[in-house]
Structure formats: structure tokens, C-alpha cells
Short mmCIF file of C-alpha atoms and ligand atoms in Angstrom, two decimals:
data_model
loop_
_atom_site.label_atom_id
_atom_site.label_comp_id
_atom_site.label_asym_id
_atom_site.label_seq_id
_atom_site.Cartn_x
_atom_site.Cartn_y
_atom_site.Cartn_z
CA MET A 1 31.01 39.80 84.20
CA LYS A 2 30.63 39.43 80.38
CA LEU A 3 32.48 43.04 80.16
CA LYS A 4 35.29 41.46 82.09
CA THR A 5 35.57 38.41 79.91
CA ALA A 6 35.48 40.33 76.87
CA LEU A 7 38.31 42.68 78.21
CA ILE A 8 40.43 39.80 79.04
CA SER A 9 40.08 38.15 75.78
CA ALA A 10 40.63 41.56 73.91
CA THR A 11 43.90 41.83 75.89
CA ILE A 12 44.97 38.40 75.15
CA PHE A 13 44.33 38.76 71.29
CA ALA A 14 46.32 42.04 71.26
CA ALA A 15 49.16 40.65 73.07
CA CYS A 16 49.12 37.74 70.53
CA MET A 17 49.03 39.91 67.69
CA PHE A 18 52.04 42.21 68.85
CA THR A 19 54.04 39.29 69.91
CA SER A 20 53.55 37.64 66.22
CA ALA A 21 54.19 41.10 64.52
CA SER A 22 57.32 41.82 66.48
CA ALA A 23 58.54 38.44 66.64
CA LYS A 24 57.96 38.09 62.67
CA GLN A 25 61.00 36.25 61.31
CA LEU A 26 63.14 38.72 59.16
CA VAL A 27 63.88 37.74 55.48
CA VAL A 28 66.97 39.12 54.01
CA GLY A 29 68.46 38.51 50.52
CA PHE A 30 72.20 38.65 50.26
CA SER A 31 73.77 39.23 46.91
CA GLN A 32 77.27 38.10 47.32
CA ILE A 33 79.95 38.81 44.67
CA GLY A 34 81.41 35.10 44.72
CA SER A 35 84.07 33.35 46.25
CA GLU A 36 87.28 34.98 44.49
CA SER A 37 89.24 35.20 47.71
CA GLY A 38 89.89 33.81 51.25
CA TRP A 39 88.48 37.17 52.58
CA ARG A 40 85.33 36.78 50.68
CA ALA A 41 84.82 33.37 51.78
CA ALA A 42 85.01 34.50 55.34
CA GLU A 43 82.62 37.24 54.69
CA THR A 44 80.14 34.85 53.62
CA THR A 45 80.64 32.40 56.42
CA LEU A 46 80.23 35.07 59.05
CA THR A 47 77.15 36.57 57.29
CA LYS A 48 75.51 33.40 57.51
CA GLN A 49 76.54 32.64 61.12
CA GLU A 50 75.25 36.39 62.23
CA ALA A 51 71.84 35.55 60.29
CA LYS A 52 71.55 32.33 62.24
CA LYS A 53 72.41 33.95 65.55
CA ARG A 54 70.07 36.61 65.10
CA GLY A 55 67.05 34.22 63.62
CA ILE A 56 67.13 36.08 60.33
CA ASP A 57 66.02 33.90 57.30
CA LEU A 58 68.88 34.57 54.80
CA LYS A 59 68.36 34.10 50.98
CA PHE A 60 71.94 33.63 49.67
CA ALA A 61 73.02 34.39 46.03
CA ASP A 62 76.61 33.70 44.68
CA ALA A 63 76.98 35.84 41.51
CA GLN A 64 80.46 34.29 40.57
CA GLN A 65 81.81 38.00 40.13
CA LYS A 66 79.27 38.68 37.45
CA GLN A 67 77.04 41.97 37.85
CA GLU A 68 74.30 40.71 35.79
CA ASN A 69 73.83 37.60 38.24
CA GLN A 70 73.78 40.11 41.06
CA ILE A 71 71.05 42.32 39.35
CA LYS A 72 69.06 39.23 38.53
CA ALA A 73 69.34 38.09 42.35
CA ILE A 74 68.21 41.35 43.56
CA ARG A 75 65.26 41.33 41.25
CA SER A 76 64.42 37.72 42.66
CA PHE A 77 64.48 39.03 46.21
CA ILE A 78 62.30 41.82 45.38
CA ALA A 79 59.71 39.51 43.76
CA GLN A 80 59.83 37.47 46.79
CA GLY A 81 59.05 40.39 48.80
CA VAL A 82 62.26 40.21 51.33
CA ASP A 83 62.44 42.54 54.18
CA ALA A 84 65.90 43.85 53.25
CA ILE A 85 68.87 43.31 50.86
CA LEU A 86 72.64 42.86 51.39
CA LEU A 87 74.54 43.75 48.51
CA ALA A 88 78.37 43.54 48.02
CA PRO A 89 78.57 45.27 44.59
CA VAL A 90 81.43 43.83 42.36
CA VAL A 91 81.69 47.06 40.50
CA GLU A 92 80.75 50.81 41.45
CA THR A 93 78.48 51.48 38.34
CA GLY A 94 75.42 50.20 36.77
CA TRP A 95 73.12 49.62 39.93
CA ASP A 96 70.78 52.92 39.70
CA ALA A 97 67.83 50.97 37.87
CA VAL A 98 67.79 48.07 39.97
CA LEU A 99 68.19 49.76 43.22
CA LYS A 100 65.43 52.04 42.30
CA GLU A 101 63.16 49.06 41.71
CA ALA A 102 63.91 47.92 45.47
CA LYS A 103 63.18 51.58 46.85
CA GLU A 104 60.00 51.38 44.89
CA ALA A 105 59.36 48.05 46.47
CA LYS A 106 60.09 49.64 49.85
CA ILE A 107 62.98 47.29 50.47
CA PRO A 108 66.03 48.68 52.33
CA VAL A 109 69.35 47.96 50.58
CA ILE A 110 72.60 47.90 52.70
CA LEU A 111 75.90 47.72 50.84
CA LEU A 112 78.63 45.55 52.30
CA ASP A 113 82.41 45.93 51.70
CA ARG A 114 82.33 48.07 48.60
CA THR A 115 80.29 51.06 47.26
CA VAL A 116 78.30 52.11 44.40
CA ASN A 117 78.21 55.39 42.40
CA GLY A 118 74.94 57.18 41.93
CA PRO A 119 72.39 58.62 44.21
CA LYS A 120 73.12 57.81 47.93
CA ASP A 121 68.93 57.67 48.74
CA LEU A 122 68.99 54.41 46.66
CA TYR A 123 70.62 52.60 49.67
CA LEU A 124 70.07 52.66 53.42
CA THR A 125 73.85 52.63 54.21
CA ALA A 126 77.23 51.20 53.38
CA VAL A 127 79.39 48.96 55.72
CA THR A 128 82.88 49.35 54.48
CA SER A 129 86.39 50.15 55.69
CA ASP A 130 88.22 53.41 54.56
CA LEU A 131 89.48 51.75 51.41
CA VAL A 132 91.68 54.91 50.46
CA HIS A 133 93.26 54.74 53.96
CA GLU A 134 94.18 51.12 53.40
CA GLY A 135 96.05 51.88 50.38
CA LYS A 136 97.62 54.78 52.11
CA VAL A 137 98.74 52.56 55.09
CA ALA A 138 100.29 50.12 52.65
CA GLY A 139 102.13 52.96 51.02
CA ASP A 140 103.26 54.60 54.25
CA TRP A 141 104.86 51.12 55.28
CA LEU A 142 106.73 50.71 52.18
CA VAL A 143 108.03 54.40 52.29
CA LYS A 144 109.23 53.86 55.82
CA THR A 145 110.75 50.43 55.02
CA VAL A 146 112.70 51.46 51.91
CA GLY A 147 114.07 54.86 53.20
CA ASP A 148 115.78 56.51 50.40
CA LYS A 149 116.82 53.41 48.49
CA LYS A 150 115.69 53.28 44.99
CA CYS A 151 112.64 51.00 44.75
CA ASN A 152 110.81 49.91 41.59
CA ILE A 153 107.12 48.61 42.53
CA VAL A 154 104.91 46.30 40.91
CA GLU A 155 100.99 46.74 41.61
CA LEU A 156 98.39 43.94 41.34
CA GLN A 157 95.12 45.63 41.26
CA GLY A 158 91.83 44.41 42.29
CA THR A 159 88.78 43.99 40.06
CA THR A 160 88.66 46.66 37.38
CA GLY A 161 85.78 49.20 38.27
CA SER A 162 85.38 48.02 41.88
CA SER A 163 85.61 50.67 44.52
CA PRO A 164 88.45 48.83 46.27
CA ALA A 165 90.55 48.68 43.40
CA ILE A 166 90.00 52.51 42.57
CA ALA A 167 90.41 53.56 46.20
CA ARG A 168 93.36 51.41 47.29
CA LYS A 169 95.23 52.43 44.17
CA LYS A 170 94.45 56.02 45.05
CA GLY A 171 95.59 55.66 48.60
CA PHE A 172 98.76 54.06 47.76
CA GLU A 173 99.83 56.73 45.26
CA GLU A 174 99.08 59.47 47.66
CA ALA A 175 101.67 57.68 50.04
CA VAL A 176 104.49 57.31 47.54
CA LYS A 177 103.86 60.71 45.96
CA GLY A 178 107.10 62.98 46.55
CA HIS A 179 109.36 60.01 47.12
CA ASP A 180 111.09 60.15 43.88
CA ASN A 181 113.09 56.98 44.74
CA LEU A 182 109.78 54.79 44.72
CA LYS A 183 108.22 54.35 41.37
CA ILE A 184 105.32 52.06 40.16
CA VAL A 185 106.90 50.44 37.14
CA ARG A 186 103.96 47.98 36.37
CA SER A 187 100.58 47.99 37.33
CA GLN A 188 97.74 45.66 36.21
CA THR A 189 94.65 43.76 37.59
CA GLY A 190 94.76 40.26 39.00
CA ASP A 191 91.05 40.32 39.73
CA PHE A 192 91.48 39.73 43.44
CA THR A 193 92.38 36.21 42.85
CA ARG A 194 95.47 33.93 43.63
CA ALA A 195 95.55 32.43 40.13
CA LYS A 196 95.42 35.71 38.31
CA GLY A 197 97.85 37.10 40.92
CA LYS A 198 100.36 34.57 40.02
CA GLU A 199 99.91 34.80 36.26
CA VAL A 200 100.19 38.75 36.19
CA MET A 201 103.18 38.50 38.51
CA GLU A 202 105.01 36.05 36.28
CA SER A 203 104.49 38.48 33.40
CA PHE A 204 105.97 41.29 35.52
CA LEU A 205 109.10 39.25 36.40
CA LYS A 206 109.79 38.24 32.88
CA ALA A 207 109.31 42.06 31.89
CA GLU A 208 111.68 43.31 34.59
CA ASN A 209 114.84 41.30 34.06
CA GLY A 210 113.56 38.32 35.72
CA GLY A 211 112.55 40.33 38.80
CA LYS A 212 116.08 41.77 39.49
CA ASN A 213 114.59 45.29 38.75
CA ILE A 214 111.80 44.70 41.10
CA CYS A 215 112.11 45.92 44.67
CA ALA A 216 108.51 45.55 45.98
CA LEU A 217 105.04 44.18 45.10
CA TYR A 218 101.77 45.93 46.51
CA ALA A 219 98.70 43.87 45.96
CA HIS A 220 95.39 45.10 46.48
CA ASN A 221 94.46 42.08 48.42
CA ASP A 222 96.35 39.10 49.95
CA ASP A 223 95.24 36.37 47.73
CA MET A 224 96.89 38.03 44.80
CA ALA A 225 100.14 38.43 47.00
CA VAL A 226 100.01 34.83 47.85
CA GLY A 227 99.74 33.88 44.21
CA ALA A 228 102.67 36.33 43.33
CA ILE A 229 104.75 34.88 46.11
CA GLN A 230 104.76 31.67 44.33
CA ALA A 231 105.60 33.00 41.08
CA ILE A 232 108.49 35.00 42.75
CA LYS A 233 109.85 31.61 44.19
CA GLU A 234 109.47 29.79 40.95
CA ALA A 235 111.58 32.53 39.29
CA GLY A 236 114.41 31.78 41.86
CA LEU A 237 113.88 34.86 43.98
CA LYS A 238 113.18 35.16 47.67
CA PRO A 239 109.91 36.75 48.28
CA GLY A 240 110.06 39.15 51.55
CA LYS A 241 113.68 39.61 51.01
CA ASP A 242 114.49 40.22 47.24
CA ILE A 243 111.18 41.50 46.75
CA LEU A 244 109.03 43.16 49.49
CA THR A 245 105.51 42.30 49.72
CA VAL A 246 102.54 44.55 51.04
CA SER A 247 99.00 43.82 50.57
CA ILE A 248 95.49 44.00 52.36
CA ASP A 249 92.82 41.78 53.95
CA SER A 250 95.12 39.96 56.54
CA VAL A 251 93.83 36.30 55.64
CA PRO A 252 95.52 33.42 57.52
CA ASP A 253 97.69 32.25 54.52
CA LEU A 254 99.22 35.53 54.43
CA PHE A 255 100.39 35.08 57.86
CA LYS A 256 101.71 31.79 57.08
CA ALA A 257 103.74 33.23 54.33
CA MET A 258 104.92 35.85 56.85
CA ALA A 259 106.03 33.59 59.49
CA ALA A 260 107.99 31.77 56.61
CA GLY A 261 109.66 35.23 55.94
CA GLU A 262 108.05 35.31 52.56
CA ALA A 263 105.87 38.26 52.88
CA ASN A 264 106.32 41.56 54.89
CA ALA A 265 103.01 43.40 55.61
CA THR A 266 99.20 43.35 55.37
CA VAL A 267 96.30 45.61 56.34
CA GLU A 268 93.65 43.97 58.00
CA LEU A 269 90.06 44.29 56.66
CA THR A 270 87.46 42.64 58.96
CA PRO A 271 85.35 40.06 57.14
CA ASN A 272 82.43 40.62 59.67
CA MET A 273 80.37 43.36 57.83
CA ALA A 274 77.08 41.59 58.40
CA GLY A 275 77.14 42.32 62.31
CA PRO A 276 77.10 46.22 61.89
CA ALA A 277 74.62 45.88 58.90
CA PHE A 278 72.18 43.63 60.72
CA ASP A 279 72.36 46.10 63.74
CA ALA A 280 71.66 49.23 61.56
CA LEU A 281 68.83 47.27 59.68
CA ASP A 282 67.19 46.33 63.29
CA ALA A 283 67.35 49.97 64.38
CA TYR A 284 65.76 51.35 61.07
CA LEU A 285 62.91 48.79 61.14
CA LYS A 286 62.23 49.74 64.60
CA THR A 287 62.54 53.42 64.45
CA LYS A 288 62.33 54.30 60.69
CA LYS A 289 65.02 56.58 61.34
CA GLU A 290 67.72 56.49 58.64
CA PRO A 291 71.34 55.61 59.77
CA GLN A 292 74.38 57.40 58.73
CA LYS A 293 75.27 56.57 55.04
CA TRP A 294 78.58 55.09 56.06
CA ILE A 295 79.44 52.72 58.68
CA GLN A 296 83.01 52.41 58.86
CA THR A 297 85.11 49.36 59.84
CA GLU A 298 88.69 49.64 61.24
CA SER A 299 91.81 48.82 59.53
CA LYS A 300 95.05 47.68 61.09
CA LEU A 301 98.73 47.12 59.80
CA TYR A 302 100.38 43.70 60.65
CA THR A 303 104.05 43.34 59.96
CA GLN A 304 106.71 40.55 60.82
CA ALA A 305 107.16 42.16 64.18
CA ASP A 306 103.45 41.10 65.33
CA ASP A 307 104.12 37.33 65.92
CA PRO A 308 102.49 36.15 62.40
CA GLN A 309 102.52 32.56 63.51
CA LYS A 310 100.30 33.31 66.57
CA VAL A 311 98.05 35.68 64.25
CA TYR A 312 97.83 32.59 61.85
CA GLU A 313 96.55 30.37 64.74
CA GLN A 314 94.00 32.80 65.81
CA LYS A 315 92.64 33.25 62.27
CA LYS A 316 92.95 29.90 60.65
CA ASP A 317 89.54 28.58 61.89
CA LEU A 318 87.42 31.62 61.13
CA GLY A 319 86.13 30.48 57.65
CA TYR A 320 88.59 31.93 55.29
C1 GZL B 1 87.42 44.96 49.98
C2 GZL B 1 86.67 43.86 49.29
C3 GZL B 1 87.80 43.04 48.50
C4 GZL B 1 88.82 42.15 49.48
C5 GZL B 1 89.06 41.07 48.38
O1 GZL B 1 86.51 45.56 50.67
O2 GZL B 1 85.63 43.93 48.48
O3 GZL B 1 86.96 41.94 47.80
O4 GZL B 1 89.89 42.93 49.50
C6 GZL B 1 87.76 40.79 47.80
O5 GZL B 1 89.68 40.06 49.05
O6 GZL B 1 87.81 39.97 46.63
#
């Protein structure tokens, strides 16, 4: 009888241990760049929603677009002994040392929406779109839209040194190469913000005969395009007609402008990078099998032919 009781209590103990071990709440540190754009705000909202849905304890750190703040946050997560770290790296370089510290602490790091230079074994995987492809889709749309008409383009670049700014510039240039009627006449960073996008566009307009020499604006994100649209209107020109616009993210306010005829095209970037990231993390923690180094999210072109008002209604409450 004693043996039977002992066996039953051992089984119950083992079951409790297993349940508590497998049900241990995951603690994940998230080093977010900041809140520089509507898209970034949506990514933060969705990441917090995804963590809550999955019962993950998310430690959130907003770096106000400063790399040193991101590095400090990562070190703090390591000191706290988190189970994993999400990092949206503001720029491509300068991460090796701190990522090595995370690796030595056996804490997997997953990159969100941007990538880093340096050894790929310093992070588990990167969840991003094909940033070069986005620039190419934008360029291909403009090539098709202007035909053989002469078109001087001004470009608002994203944050200097960030992977989207580098890649989206590359993709757009690939698309317009060989079309001699299209020329990028001005190109400068607007740091992915509306305010800076407006300010730089004002300088472009002044430098290009009040904007009369400009046929199109290519902005690396919609927020800079929305700022630039304001500047074009204040210069007495019609955005979307006098100056065509193409940008990337597909945030609600860009669709509002498109519905008003003030913007022409946008390439969609999903703000839900955290869903695929947490799926990859779950699988890795269960199997210890490394995922592929890149989990690619889709990109889609929207133009005025895609019922922008309806798309605005669909997107306006998603946390942008
Ligand atoms: C791109 C992402 C960019 C968005 C901007 O993957 O990193 O950062 O396009 C945001 O809106 O600032």
C-alpha cells in the first residue's frame, strides 16, 4: 500500500513540476526605437497586444530614436535575466558588443522591422519586409505613371544609417535606372518624421523654382510624405496633381490624403512584426532548433484605384 501511495504522490509532484515549468510566464524585453511615425506607434501597439494575448510579460523601453538608449535598455534586460529580447535597431551598425553580451547570457535576440550589420549568429532571426523591394515597387509605379514624360524627383530619405533608408533608396534607384526622363534632383533625410519631412520639402520647393521644377516626391515613409504634402499646399501647388507622391508604410493618414486626391501611391508595411517573432521564439524555446535568419513580411502597393476612403476606415482604429 505504502509503495502505491508513494508512486501516486511522486506522479502528482512530477505533474506539478512539469506544469509549472512549461507554464512559466515568458519575460521578453522590447527595445523600441521611439514613436517617430504612425507606423512605429502601430508596431508598438500591436506588439503589446500580441504579448498580452500570449501571456508574455513584456518589458518595454522607448529609446527616443537614440542608439545609446537602446544599448542601455538591452543591458538592463540582460541584468534582469529576461527570456528573450526584441530589438528594432535604429541604425545598422554599432551592435556587435551588446549583442555578444546577450549571446553570452544565452538570451536570444529577435530583430524587428530593421536589420543590423555584423555576424548573423548574434541574433536568432529578423522579422522584416524586403526593404529593397519596397523601394523598387515605389519606383516601378512612378516609371509606369509618368511614361516618357520628363520628371524631376525629390527624395525624402529615412533615418541616416538605418537599413530601411539604405535599402529603400537602393530599390528605388534600381527601378528608375535606365529611364533617362526620370531624375532624382534632390535627396535628403527627413528622419522618418512628419515635421522634418515638411521642413525638408519646404527647402526643396524653394530650391526648385517654388516647386514648378518638381514632378514627383518619393518619401521613404508616409509620415514624411504627409508633412511634405502640407508644404506643397502651403507653396500654392496641388499635391497629387502638380507633384505626384509615392511613399511607404500605408498608414491611415496617407489614405485620407489619397482620398482627397493629394497623394497617389503607398507601399504597405505590416506593423505586426511581433506575431511572427513570438511564434519563432516559441518554436525555438520548445525545440532549440534555430529558425531561418529572415522571416519576411509581405509588401503591397495601394493607389487611388484601391478605394482609399474604405482602406482608411479599415485602418484608422488599428493603433497608428
Ligand atoms: C521600416 C521601419 C520604418 C518605417 C517608418 O521597416 O523601420 O521605421 O517605414 C519607421 O515609418 O520610422
